[in-house]
XYZ file of C-alpha atoms in Angstrom:
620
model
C 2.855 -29.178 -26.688
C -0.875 -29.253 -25.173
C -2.767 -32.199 -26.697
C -5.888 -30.844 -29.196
C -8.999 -31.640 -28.328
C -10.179 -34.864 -28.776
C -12.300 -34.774 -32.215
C -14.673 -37.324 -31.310
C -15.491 -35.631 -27.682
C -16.498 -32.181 -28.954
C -19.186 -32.163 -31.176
C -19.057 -29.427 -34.293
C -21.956 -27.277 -35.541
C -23.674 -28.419 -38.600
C -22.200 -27.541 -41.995
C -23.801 -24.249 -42.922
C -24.144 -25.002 -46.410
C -25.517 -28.789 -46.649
C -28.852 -29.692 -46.753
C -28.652 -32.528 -44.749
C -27.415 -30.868 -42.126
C -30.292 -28.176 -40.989
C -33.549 -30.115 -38.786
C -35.835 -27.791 -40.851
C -35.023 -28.819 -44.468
C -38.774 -29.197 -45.275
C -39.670 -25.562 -43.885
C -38.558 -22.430 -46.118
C -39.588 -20.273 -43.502
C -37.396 -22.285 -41.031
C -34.414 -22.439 -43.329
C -34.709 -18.774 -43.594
C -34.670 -18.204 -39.909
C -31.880 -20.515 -39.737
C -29.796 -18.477 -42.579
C -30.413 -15.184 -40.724
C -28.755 -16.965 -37.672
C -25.783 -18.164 -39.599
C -25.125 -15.139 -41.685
C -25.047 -12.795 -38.462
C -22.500 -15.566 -36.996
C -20.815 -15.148 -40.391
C -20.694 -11.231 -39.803
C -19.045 -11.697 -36.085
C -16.326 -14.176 -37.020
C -15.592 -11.195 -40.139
C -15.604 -8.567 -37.476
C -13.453 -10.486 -34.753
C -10.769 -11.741 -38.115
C -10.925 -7.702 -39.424
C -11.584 -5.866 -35.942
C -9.134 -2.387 -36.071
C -11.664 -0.513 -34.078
C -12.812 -1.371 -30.336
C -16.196 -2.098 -30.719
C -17.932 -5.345 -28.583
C -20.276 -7.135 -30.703
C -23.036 -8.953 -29.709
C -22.918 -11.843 -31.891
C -26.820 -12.314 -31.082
C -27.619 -8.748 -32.159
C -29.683 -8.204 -34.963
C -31.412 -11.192 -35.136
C -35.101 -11.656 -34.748
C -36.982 -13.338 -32.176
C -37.869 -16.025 -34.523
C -34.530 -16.754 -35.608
C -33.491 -17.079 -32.138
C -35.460 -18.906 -30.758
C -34.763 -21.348 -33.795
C -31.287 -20.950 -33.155
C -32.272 -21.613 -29.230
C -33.834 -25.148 -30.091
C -31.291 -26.166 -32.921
C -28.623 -25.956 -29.787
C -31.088 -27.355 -27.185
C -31.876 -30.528 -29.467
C -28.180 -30.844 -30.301
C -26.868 -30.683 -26.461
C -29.308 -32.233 -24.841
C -30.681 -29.734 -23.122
C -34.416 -29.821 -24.315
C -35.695 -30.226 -20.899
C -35.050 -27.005 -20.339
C -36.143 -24.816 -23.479
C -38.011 -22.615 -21.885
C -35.724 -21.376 -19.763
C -32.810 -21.279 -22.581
C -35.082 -19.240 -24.457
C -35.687 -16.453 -21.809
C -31.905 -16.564 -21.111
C -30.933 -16.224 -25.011
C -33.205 -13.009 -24.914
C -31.393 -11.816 -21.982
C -28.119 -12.071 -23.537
C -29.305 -10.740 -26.963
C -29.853 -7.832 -24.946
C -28.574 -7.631 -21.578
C -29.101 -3.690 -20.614
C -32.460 -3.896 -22.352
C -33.788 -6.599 -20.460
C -36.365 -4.245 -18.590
C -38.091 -4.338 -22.392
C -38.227 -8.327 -22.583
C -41.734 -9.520 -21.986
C -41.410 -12.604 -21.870
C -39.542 -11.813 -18.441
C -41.635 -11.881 -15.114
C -41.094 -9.645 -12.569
C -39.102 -12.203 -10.845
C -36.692 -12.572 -13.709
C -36.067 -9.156 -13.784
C -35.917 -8.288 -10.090
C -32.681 -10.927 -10.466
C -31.160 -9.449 -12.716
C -31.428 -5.644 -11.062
C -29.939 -7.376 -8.468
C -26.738 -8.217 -10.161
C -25.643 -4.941 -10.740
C -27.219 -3.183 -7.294
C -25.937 -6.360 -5.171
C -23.744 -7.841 -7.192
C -21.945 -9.488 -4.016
C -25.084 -11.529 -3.486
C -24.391 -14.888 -4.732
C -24.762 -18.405 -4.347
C -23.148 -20.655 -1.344
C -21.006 -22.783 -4.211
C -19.481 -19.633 -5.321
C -18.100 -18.810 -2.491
C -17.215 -22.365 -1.586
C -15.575 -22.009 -5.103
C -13.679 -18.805 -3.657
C -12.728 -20.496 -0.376
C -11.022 -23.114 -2.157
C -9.033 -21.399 -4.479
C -8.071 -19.413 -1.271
C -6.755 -22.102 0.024
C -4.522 -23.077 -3.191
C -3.629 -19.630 -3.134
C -2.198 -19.873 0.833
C -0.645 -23.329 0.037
C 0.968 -21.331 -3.327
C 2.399 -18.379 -0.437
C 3.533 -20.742 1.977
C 5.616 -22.696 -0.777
C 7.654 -19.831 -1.569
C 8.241 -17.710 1.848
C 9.446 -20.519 4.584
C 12.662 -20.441 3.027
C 13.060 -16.970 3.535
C 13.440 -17.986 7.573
C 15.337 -21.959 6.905
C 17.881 -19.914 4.631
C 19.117 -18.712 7.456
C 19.920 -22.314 8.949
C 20.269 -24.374 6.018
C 23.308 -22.839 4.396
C 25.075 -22.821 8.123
C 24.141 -26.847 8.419
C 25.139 -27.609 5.123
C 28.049 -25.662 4.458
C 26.767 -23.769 1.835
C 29.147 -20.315 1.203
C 28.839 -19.929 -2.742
C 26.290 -17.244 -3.349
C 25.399 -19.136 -6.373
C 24.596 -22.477 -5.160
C 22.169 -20.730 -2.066
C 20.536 -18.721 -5.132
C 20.094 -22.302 -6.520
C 18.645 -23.921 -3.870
C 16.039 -21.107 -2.834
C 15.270 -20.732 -6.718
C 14.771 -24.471 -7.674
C 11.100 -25.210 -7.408
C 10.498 -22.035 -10.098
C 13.353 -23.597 -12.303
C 10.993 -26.570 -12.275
C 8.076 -24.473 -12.595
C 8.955 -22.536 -16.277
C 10.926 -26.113 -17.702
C 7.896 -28.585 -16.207
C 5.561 -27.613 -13.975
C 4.041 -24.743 -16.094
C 4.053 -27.253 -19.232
C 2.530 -30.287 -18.212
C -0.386 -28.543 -16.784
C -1.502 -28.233 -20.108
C -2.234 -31.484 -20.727
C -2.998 -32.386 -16.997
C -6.274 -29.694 -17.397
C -7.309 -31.384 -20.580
C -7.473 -35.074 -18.994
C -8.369 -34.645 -15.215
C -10.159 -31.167 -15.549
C -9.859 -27.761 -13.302
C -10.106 -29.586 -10.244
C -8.014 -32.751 -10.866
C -5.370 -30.801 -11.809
C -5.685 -28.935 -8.780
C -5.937 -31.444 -6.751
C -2.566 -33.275 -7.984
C -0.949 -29.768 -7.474
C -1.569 -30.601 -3.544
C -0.791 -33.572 -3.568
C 3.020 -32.782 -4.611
C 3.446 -29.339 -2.535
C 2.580 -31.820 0.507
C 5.110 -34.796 -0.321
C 7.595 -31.967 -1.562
C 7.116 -29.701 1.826
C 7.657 -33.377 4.346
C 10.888 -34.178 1.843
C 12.188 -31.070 2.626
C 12.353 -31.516 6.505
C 14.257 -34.676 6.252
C 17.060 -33.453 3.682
C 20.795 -33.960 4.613
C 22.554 -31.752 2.024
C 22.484 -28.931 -0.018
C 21.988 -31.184 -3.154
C 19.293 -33.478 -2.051
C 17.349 -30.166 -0.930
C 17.785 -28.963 -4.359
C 16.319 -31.643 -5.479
C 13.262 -31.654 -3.220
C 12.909 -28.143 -3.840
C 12.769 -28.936 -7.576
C 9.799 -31.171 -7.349
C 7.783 -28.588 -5.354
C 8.138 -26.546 -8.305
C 5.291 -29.377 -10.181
C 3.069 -28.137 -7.343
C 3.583 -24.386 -7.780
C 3.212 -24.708 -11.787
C 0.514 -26.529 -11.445
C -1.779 -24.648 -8.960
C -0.300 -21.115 -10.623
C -1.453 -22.168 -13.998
C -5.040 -23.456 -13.071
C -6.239 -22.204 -9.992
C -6.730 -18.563 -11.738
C -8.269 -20.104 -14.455
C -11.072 -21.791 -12.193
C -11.773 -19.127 -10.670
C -12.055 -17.179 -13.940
C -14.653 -19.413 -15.492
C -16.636 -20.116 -12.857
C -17.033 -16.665 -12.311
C -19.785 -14.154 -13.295
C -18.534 -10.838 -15.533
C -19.091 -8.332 -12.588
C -17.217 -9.696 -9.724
C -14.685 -11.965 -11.833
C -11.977 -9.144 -11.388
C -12.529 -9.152 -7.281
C -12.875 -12.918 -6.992
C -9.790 -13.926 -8.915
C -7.926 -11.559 -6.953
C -8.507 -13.628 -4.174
C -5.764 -15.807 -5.986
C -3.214 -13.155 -4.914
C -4.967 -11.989 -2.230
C -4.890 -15.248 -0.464
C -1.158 -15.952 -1.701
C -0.011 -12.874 0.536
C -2.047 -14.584 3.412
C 0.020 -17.919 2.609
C 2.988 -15.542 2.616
C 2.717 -13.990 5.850
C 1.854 -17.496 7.105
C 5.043 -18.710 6.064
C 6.364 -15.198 7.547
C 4.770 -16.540 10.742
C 5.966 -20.361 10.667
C 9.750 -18.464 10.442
C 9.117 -16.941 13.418
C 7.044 -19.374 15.560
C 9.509 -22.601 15.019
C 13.386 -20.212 15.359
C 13.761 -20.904 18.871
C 12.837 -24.872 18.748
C 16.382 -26.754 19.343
C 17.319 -30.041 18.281
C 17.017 -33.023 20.139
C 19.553 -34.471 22.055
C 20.524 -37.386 19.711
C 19.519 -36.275 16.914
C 22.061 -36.233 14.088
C 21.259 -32.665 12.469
C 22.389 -29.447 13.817
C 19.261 -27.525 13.718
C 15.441 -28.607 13.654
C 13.910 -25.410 13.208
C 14.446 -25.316 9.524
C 13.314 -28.156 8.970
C 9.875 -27.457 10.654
C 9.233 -24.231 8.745
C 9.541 -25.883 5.206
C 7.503 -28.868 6.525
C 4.728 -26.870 7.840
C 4.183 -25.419 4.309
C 2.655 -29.565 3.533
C -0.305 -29.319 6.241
C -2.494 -26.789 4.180
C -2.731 -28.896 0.663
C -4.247 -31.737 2.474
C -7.155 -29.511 3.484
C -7.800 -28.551 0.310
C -7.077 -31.403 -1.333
C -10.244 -32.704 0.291
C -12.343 -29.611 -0.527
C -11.809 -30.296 -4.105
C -14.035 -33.240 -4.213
C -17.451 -31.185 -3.159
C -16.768 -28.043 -5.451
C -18.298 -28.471 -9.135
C -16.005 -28.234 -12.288
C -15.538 -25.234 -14.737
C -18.824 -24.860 -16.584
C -16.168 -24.223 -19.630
C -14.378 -26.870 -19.138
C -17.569 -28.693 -19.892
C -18.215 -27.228 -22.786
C -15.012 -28.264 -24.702
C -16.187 -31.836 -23.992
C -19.497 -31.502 -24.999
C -20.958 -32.437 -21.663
C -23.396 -29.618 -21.651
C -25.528 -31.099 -19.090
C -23.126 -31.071 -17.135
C -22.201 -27.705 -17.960
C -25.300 -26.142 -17.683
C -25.690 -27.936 -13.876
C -22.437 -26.757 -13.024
C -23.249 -23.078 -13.970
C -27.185 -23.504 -12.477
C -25.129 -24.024 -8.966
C -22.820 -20.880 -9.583
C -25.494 -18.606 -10.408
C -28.140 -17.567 -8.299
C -31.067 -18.687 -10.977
C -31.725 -20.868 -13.637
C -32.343 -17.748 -15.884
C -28.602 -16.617 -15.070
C -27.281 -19.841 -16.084
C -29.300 -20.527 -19.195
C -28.250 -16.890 -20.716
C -24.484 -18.019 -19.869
C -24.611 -21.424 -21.166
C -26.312 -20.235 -24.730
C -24.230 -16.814 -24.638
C -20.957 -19.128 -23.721
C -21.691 -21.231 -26.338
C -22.307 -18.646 -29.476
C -18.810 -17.019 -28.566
C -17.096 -20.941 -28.485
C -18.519 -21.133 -31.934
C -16.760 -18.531 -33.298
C -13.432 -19.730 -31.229
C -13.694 -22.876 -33.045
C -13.749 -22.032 -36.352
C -11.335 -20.003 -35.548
C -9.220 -22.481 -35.032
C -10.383 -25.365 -36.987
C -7.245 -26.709 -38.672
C -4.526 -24.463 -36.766
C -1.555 -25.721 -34.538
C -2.313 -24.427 -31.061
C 1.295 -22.923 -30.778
C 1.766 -21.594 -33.788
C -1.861 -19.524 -33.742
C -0.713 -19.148 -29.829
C 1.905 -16.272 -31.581
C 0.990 -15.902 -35.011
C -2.447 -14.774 -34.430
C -2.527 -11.263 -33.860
C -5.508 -11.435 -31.038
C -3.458 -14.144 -28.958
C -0.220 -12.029 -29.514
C -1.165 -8.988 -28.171
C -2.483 -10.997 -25.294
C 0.503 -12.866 -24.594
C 2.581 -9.864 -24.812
C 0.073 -8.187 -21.996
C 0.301 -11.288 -20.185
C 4.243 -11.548 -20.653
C 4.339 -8.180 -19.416
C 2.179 -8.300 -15.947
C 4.134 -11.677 -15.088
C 7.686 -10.169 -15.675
C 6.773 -7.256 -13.780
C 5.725 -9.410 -10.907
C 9.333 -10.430 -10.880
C 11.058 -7.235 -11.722
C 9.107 -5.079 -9.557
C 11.575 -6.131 -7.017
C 9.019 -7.875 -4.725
C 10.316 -11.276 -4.522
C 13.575 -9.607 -3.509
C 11.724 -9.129 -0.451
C 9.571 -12.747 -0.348
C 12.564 -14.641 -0.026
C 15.707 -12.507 1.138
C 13.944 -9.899 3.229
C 15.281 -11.161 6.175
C 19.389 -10.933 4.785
C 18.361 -7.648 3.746
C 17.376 -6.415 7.422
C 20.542 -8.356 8.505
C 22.866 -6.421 5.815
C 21.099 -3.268 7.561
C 22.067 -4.549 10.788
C 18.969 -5.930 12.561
C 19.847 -8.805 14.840
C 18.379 -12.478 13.701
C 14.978 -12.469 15.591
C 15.006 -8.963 14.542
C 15.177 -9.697 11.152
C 12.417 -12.628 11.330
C 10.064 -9.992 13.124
C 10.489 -7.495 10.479
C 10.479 -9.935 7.788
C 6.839 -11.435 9.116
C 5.901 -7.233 8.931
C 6.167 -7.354 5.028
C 3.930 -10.378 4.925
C 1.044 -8.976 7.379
C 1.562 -6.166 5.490
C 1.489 -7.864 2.155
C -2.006 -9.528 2.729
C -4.067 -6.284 4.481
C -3.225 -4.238 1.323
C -4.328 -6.309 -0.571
C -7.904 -6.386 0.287
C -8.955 -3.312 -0.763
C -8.117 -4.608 -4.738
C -11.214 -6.744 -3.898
C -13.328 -3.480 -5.219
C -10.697 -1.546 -6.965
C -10.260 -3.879 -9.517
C -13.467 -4.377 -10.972
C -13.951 -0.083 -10.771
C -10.732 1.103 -10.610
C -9.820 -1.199 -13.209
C -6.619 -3.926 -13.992
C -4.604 -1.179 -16.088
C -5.506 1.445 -13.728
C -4.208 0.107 -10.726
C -0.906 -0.626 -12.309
C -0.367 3.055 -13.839
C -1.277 4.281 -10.380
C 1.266 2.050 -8.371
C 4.088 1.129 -10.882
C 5.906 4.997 -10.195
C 5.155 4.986 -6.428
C 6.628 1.267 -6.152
C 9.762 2.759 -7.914
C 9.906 5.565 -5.580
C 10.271 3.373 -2.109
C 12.919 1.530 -3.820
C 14.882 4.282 -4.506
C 14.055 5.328 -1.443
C 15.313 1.940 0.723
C 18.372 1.546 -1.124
C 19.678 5.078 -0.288
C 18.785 4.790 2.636
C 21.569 2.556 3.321
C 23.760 4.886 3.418
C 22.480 6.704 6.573
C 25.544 6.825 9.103
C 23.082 6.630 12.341
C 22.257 3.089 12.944
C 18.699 3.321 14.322
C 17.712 5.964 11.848
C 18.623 3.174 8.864
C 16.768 0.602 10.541
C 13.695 2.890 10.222
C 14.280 4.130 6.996
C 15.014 0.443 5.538
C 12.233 -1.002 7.480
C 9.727 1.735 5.838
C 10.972 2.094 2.891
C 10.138 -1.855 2.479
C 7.128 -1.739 4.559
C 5.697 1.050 1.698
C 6.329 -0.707 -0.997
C 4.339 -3.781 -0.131
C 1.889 -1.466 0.634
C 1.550 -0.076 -3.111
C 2.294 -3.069 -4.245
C -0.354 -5.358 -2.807
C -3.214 -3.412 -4.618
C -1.963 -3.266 -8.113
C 0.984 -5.441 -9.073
C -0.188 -8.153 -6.534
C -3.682 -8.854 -7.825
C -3.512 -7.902 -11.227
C -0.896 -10.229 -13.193
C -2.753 -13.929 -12.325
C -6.089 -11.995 -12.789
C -5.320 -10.307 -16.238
C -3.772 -13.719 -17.413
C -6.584 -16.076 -17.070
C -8.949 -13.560 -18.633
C -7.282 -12.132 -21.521
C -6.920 -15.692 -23.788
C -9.465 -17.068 -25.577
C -10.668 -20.776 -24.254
C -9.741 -23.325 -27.176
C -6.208 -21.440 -25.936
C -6.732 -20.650 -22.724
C -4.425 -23.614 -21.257
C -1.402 -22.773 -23.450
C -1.725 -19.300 -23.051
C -1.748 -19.038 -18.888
C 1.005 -21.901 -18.902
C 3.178 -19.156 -20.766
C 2.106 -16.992 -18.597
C 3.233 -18.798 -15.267
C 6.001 -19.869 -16.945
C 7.292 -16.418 -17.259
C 6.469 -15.670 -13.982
C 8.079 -18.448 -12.446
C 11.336 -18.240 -14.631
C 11.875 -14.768 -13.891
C 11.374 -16.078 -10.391
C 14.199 -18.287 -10.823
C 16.322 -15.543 -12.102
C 15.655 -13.028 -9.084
C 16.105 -15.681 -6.782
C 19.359 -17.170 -8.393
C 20.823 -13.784 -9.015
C 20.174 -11.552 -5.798
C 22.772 -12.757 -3.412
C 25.359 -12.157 -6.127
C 23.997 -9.338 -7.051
C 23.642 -7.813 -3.566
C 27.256 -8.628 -3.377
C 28.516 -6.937 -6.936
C 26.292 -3.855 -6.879
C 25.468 -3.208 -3.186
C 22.426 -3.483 -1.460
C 21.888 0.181 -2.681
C 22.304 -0.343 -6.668
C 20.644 -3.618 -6.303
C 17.239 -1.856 -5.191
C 17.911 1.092 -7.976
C 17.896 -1.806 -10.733
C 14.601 -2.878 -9.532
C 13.136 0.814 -9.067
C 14.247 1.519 -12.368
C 11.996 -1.625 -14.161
C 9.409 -0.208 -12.230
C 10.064 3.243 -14.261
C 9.957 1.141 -17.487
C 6.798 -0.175 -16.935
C 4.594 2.703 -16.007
C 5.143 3.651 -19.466
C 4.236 0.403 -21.088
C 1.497 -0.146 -18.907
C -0.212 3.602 -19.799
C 0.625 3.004 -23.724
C 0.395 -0.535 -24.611
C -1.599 -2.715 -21.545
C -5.586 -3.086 -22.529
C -7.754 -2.665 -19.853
C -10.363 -6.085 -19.232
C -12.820 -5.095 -16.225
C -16.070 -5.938 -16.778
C -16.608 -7.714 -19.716
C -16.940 -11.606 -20.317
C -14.397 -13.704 -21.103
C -15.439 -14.092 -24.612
C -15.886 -10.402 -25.521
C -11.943 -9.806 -24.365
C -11.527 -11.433 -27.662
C -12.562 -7.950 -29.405
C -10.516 -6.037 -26.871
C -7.304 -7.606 -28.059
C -7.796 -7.470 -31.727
C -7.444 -3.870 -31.431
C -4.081 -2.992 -32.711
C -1.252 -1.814 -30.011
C 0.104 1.356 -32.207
C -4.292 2.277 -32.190
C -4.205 1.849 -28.337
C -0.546 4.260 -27.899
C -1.963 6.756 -29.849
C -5.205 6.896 -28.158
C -3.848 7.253 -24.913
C -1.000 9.554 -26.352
C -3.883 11.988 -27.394
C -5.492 11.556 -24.109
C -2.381 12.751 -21.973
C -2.999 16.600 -23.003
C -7.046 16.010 -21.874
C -5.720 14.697 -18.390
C -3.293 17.427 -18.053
C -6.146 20.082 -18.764
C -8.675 17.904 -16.260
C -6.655 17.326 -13.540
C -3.902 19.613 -13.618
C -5.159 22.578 -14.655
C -8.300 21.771 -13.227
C -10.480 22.690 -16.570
C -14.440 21.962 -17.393
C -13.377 19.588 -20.739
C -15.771 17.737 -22.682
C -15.368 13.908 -22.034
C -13.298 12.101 -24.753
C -14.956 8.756 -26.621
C -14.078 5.758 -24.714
C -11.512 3.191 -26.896
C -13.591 0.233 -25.779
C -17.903 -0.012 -26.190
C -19.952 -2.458 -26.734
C -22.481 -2.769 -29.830
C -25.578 -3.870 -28.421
């Protein structure tokens, strides 16, 4: 279970009803501003507990500019943070009303010139974020390299070590993500709450690198298990947090494109590995030497030369802003989020609007088990269930199939050894270019989009490879194989790729947000195990041919879901997604059910229609 929050680090809000509690007891007027404050908080928390509808609302709206700025220096005098007043004040107007700022006077030219200037050039933004992308980049590569060198060693290994049982070589390939859902995933709970976003990071390095070097000096099948078990610590750790980071540091408008980067940079690590397969095959053992091949052994140890890089980076990169916040270090909070944003106007509007929304999280929960509101709450269920579904699709989409056994695949459709490497490597360069355009497409196209668009194609080139093993002319089923794989890496790196770590460390609400994307990367990873357990046997029982059918057919199943029951989350905060998922699931079907006969009349029969009312808007 993830530890609460330690009491006496997180200071509450005053009791709403006590006298002793408000700084303006001796001013009516005051106390009246102050009332006005509390009773619109009062109406939010009613809204976000009773929410059926879609609507996004402002806790701030509605309030007067008295009573806000009283609100604004009850919170600066309470954080510490009354240096900077002025500025909190301008930024609390700001996020009263953020596509009215135009109408703020208190704004100068400047100000507002800013904040045009994070919609029209939204990619213009500080060094530090970037240096924030970079590194979480480089936990992403660290995360691809981890899971692809075996694809190559496997091919080694299991003639050095004996190893004939389909079941035990599932085993060993699928340890570190047996690890990952019964530990890894688990303990980064607690991990995040003691040593932060970037500790935890940082310790995730620190055991892919001992893990990778353990690896390359393994002399059975068992004691490789068992090294491959403890890289799974590493995987669950970095899986778990690295999104999150990147989440949190991020700004609304690009969050979508720069947690992408997660996956985006995982393909990279991927094709890396993809590469290392190829680069070390033809290195021989040394005379003397007692081990029969050294090339293995070089692949998984080069995947333990990237954590150490960014292991180091760690130390210069600020923490979560968020993070922060739950220990009431807003000074720190409000630094770390001045260096992520481009002014100290951006940063003051997200530290006050930030903090409003955590309000209403806490009382939330105040008094709740953190599991038990994790699924008896219906807002955290609904995202769970969203979350459950992206990560088992990651699995079931029949990608991994491809991560880790693409290269017995193109063997089983008769490509020679280097061959099989070369093609293999294909997938991964493949893999990581597609990818890139997701960098834009997610934060217009959209997460739920993307996945509706992709999910039936995806299920297409599967049925499409595994039939085509039954093509009687060798060369011609070495093409079809090759393209059938090579196009469904290339659907699948815009819109199942990106979306599943993105959507996951968005849709939960913070004073959950560490339980909730350690379920999520536990399912991920223990699906992971399954797939990587079960496809040699399964290869074997149903044929290379039905094996790729099962897969295509999940991907069937889950353009369906994903149209009726998956919420879309682009552009809007972290803290708003909270209204998002406390609409009901049967409201979302049947809006979308009614909206099939409008897309039929748009698109197919290419008709002028009036536009239908969007499920999601925001009340300003």
């Amino acid at each position: 279970m993830a530890p609460r929050r330690d009491e006496e680090a997180v200071e509450t809000d005053p009791p709403l009803n006590k006298e002793k509690s408000s700084p303006y007891n001796s001013d009516p007027e005051k106390e009246s501003d102050i009332d006005d404050v509390h009773r619109r908080e009062s109406e939010f928390l009613e809204s976000v507990e009773k929410n059926a509808n879609a609507a996004l609302r402002n806790p701030l709206a509605g309030l007067s500019k008295k009573a806000l700025f009283k609100d604004v220096e009850t919170f600066a005098e309470s954080k510490g943070l009354t240096e900077h007043i002025d500025i909190l004040k301008k930024g609390a107007l700001v996020a009263q009303n953020p596509s009215q700022f135009e109408m703020i006077e208190e704004l100068s030219e400047e100000d507002k010139e800013t904040l045009r200037m994070e919609t029209t050039h939204r990619w213009k933004q500080p060094w530090m974020m970037y240096f924030m992308t970079v590194l979480c980049a480089g936990s992403a590569i660290v995360q691809g390299m981890d899971q692809t060198t075996v694809n190559g060693a496997q091919v080694f290994y299991t003639e050095e070590f004996g190893i004939t049982d389909t079941w035990i070589r599932g085993l060993v390939n699928g340890a570190p993500y047996l690890c990952s859902v019964c530990i890894g995933c688990w303990t980064s709970a607690p991990t995040n709450h003691y040593l932060g976003r970037r500790g935890t990071i940082f310790v995730g390095c620190f055991a892919s690198t001992a893990s990778s070097f353990w690896q390359a000096v393994t002399d059975s099948w068992w004691h490789l298990f068992i090294a491959r078990f403890f890289m799974g610590f590493a995987i669950g750790a970095k899986s778990s947090t690295t999104p999150v980071y990147g989440a949190e540091c991020s700004p609304a408008i690009i969050r979508g494109a720069l947690v992408m980067m997660w996956q985006m940079w995982t393909a990279f690590g991927i094709m890396c590995g993809f590469i290392a397969s190829v680069v070390f095959f033809y290195i021989p053992a040394p005379e003397g030497w007692n081990i029969q091949y050294l090339n293995w052994r070089l692949m998984l140890g080069s995947a333990g030369i990237p954590p150490l890089f960014v292991g180091a980076q760690i130390f210069f990169a600020p923490e979560s802003p968020r993070w922060y916040m739950t220990k009431n270090k807003y000074n720190k909070a409000f630094n770390s989020l001045c260096r992520f944003r481009n002014t100290k106007l951006q940063a003051a509007r997200d530290v006050y609007y930030i903090h409003k929304l955590l309000q209403v999280e806490n009382k939330l929960k105040e008094g709740k088990n953190l599991f038990k509101e994790f699924w008896l709450r219906p807002r955290n269920r609904r995202a769970a269930q969203s979350s459950f579904f992206v990560m088992f699709m990651q699995q079931f989409c029949g990608v991994n199939v491809i991560a880790y056994y693409s290269s017995d695949i193109f063997i089983q459709a008769d490509f020679t050894q280097p061959q099989a490497l070369l093609a293999s490597m294909g997938t991964g360069i493949i893999n990581w270019l597609f990818a890139i355009p997701a960098i834009y497409t997610i934060d217009t196209f959209g997460r739920r989009n993307l996945l509706v668009t992709t999910f039936p194609l995806m299920a297409l080139f599967l049925f499409f490879t595994g039939f085509s093993f039954y093509i009687p002319n060798e060369q011609a089923r070495l093409g079809c194989v090759a393209t059938g794989i090579y196009l469904f890496m290339a659907v699948y790196s815009p819109g199942e790729g990106p979306v599943p770590f993105t959507y996951s460390a968005e849709c939960f609400p913070l004073y959950i947000r560490d339980v909730g994307m350690s379920f999520a990367t536990a399912t991920t990873w223990g699906f992971n195990f399954i797939l990587a357990l079960t496809w040699p046997s399964l290869s074997d029982a149903f044929t290379p041919t039905g094996a790729f059918c099962w897969y295509a057919a999940w991907n069937c199943f889950a353009t369906g879901f994903a149209y009726f029951a998956l919420p879309e989350t682009k552009a809007l905060s972290l803290e708003e997604l909270d209204q998002v998922f406390s609409v009901p699931t049967t409201t979302h079907a049947k809006y979308y059910l009614k909206m099939l006969p409008w897309y039929f009349k748009r698109y197919i029969l290419r008709k002028d229609v009036p536009p239908r009312q969007p499920l999601y808007h925001l009340e300003q």
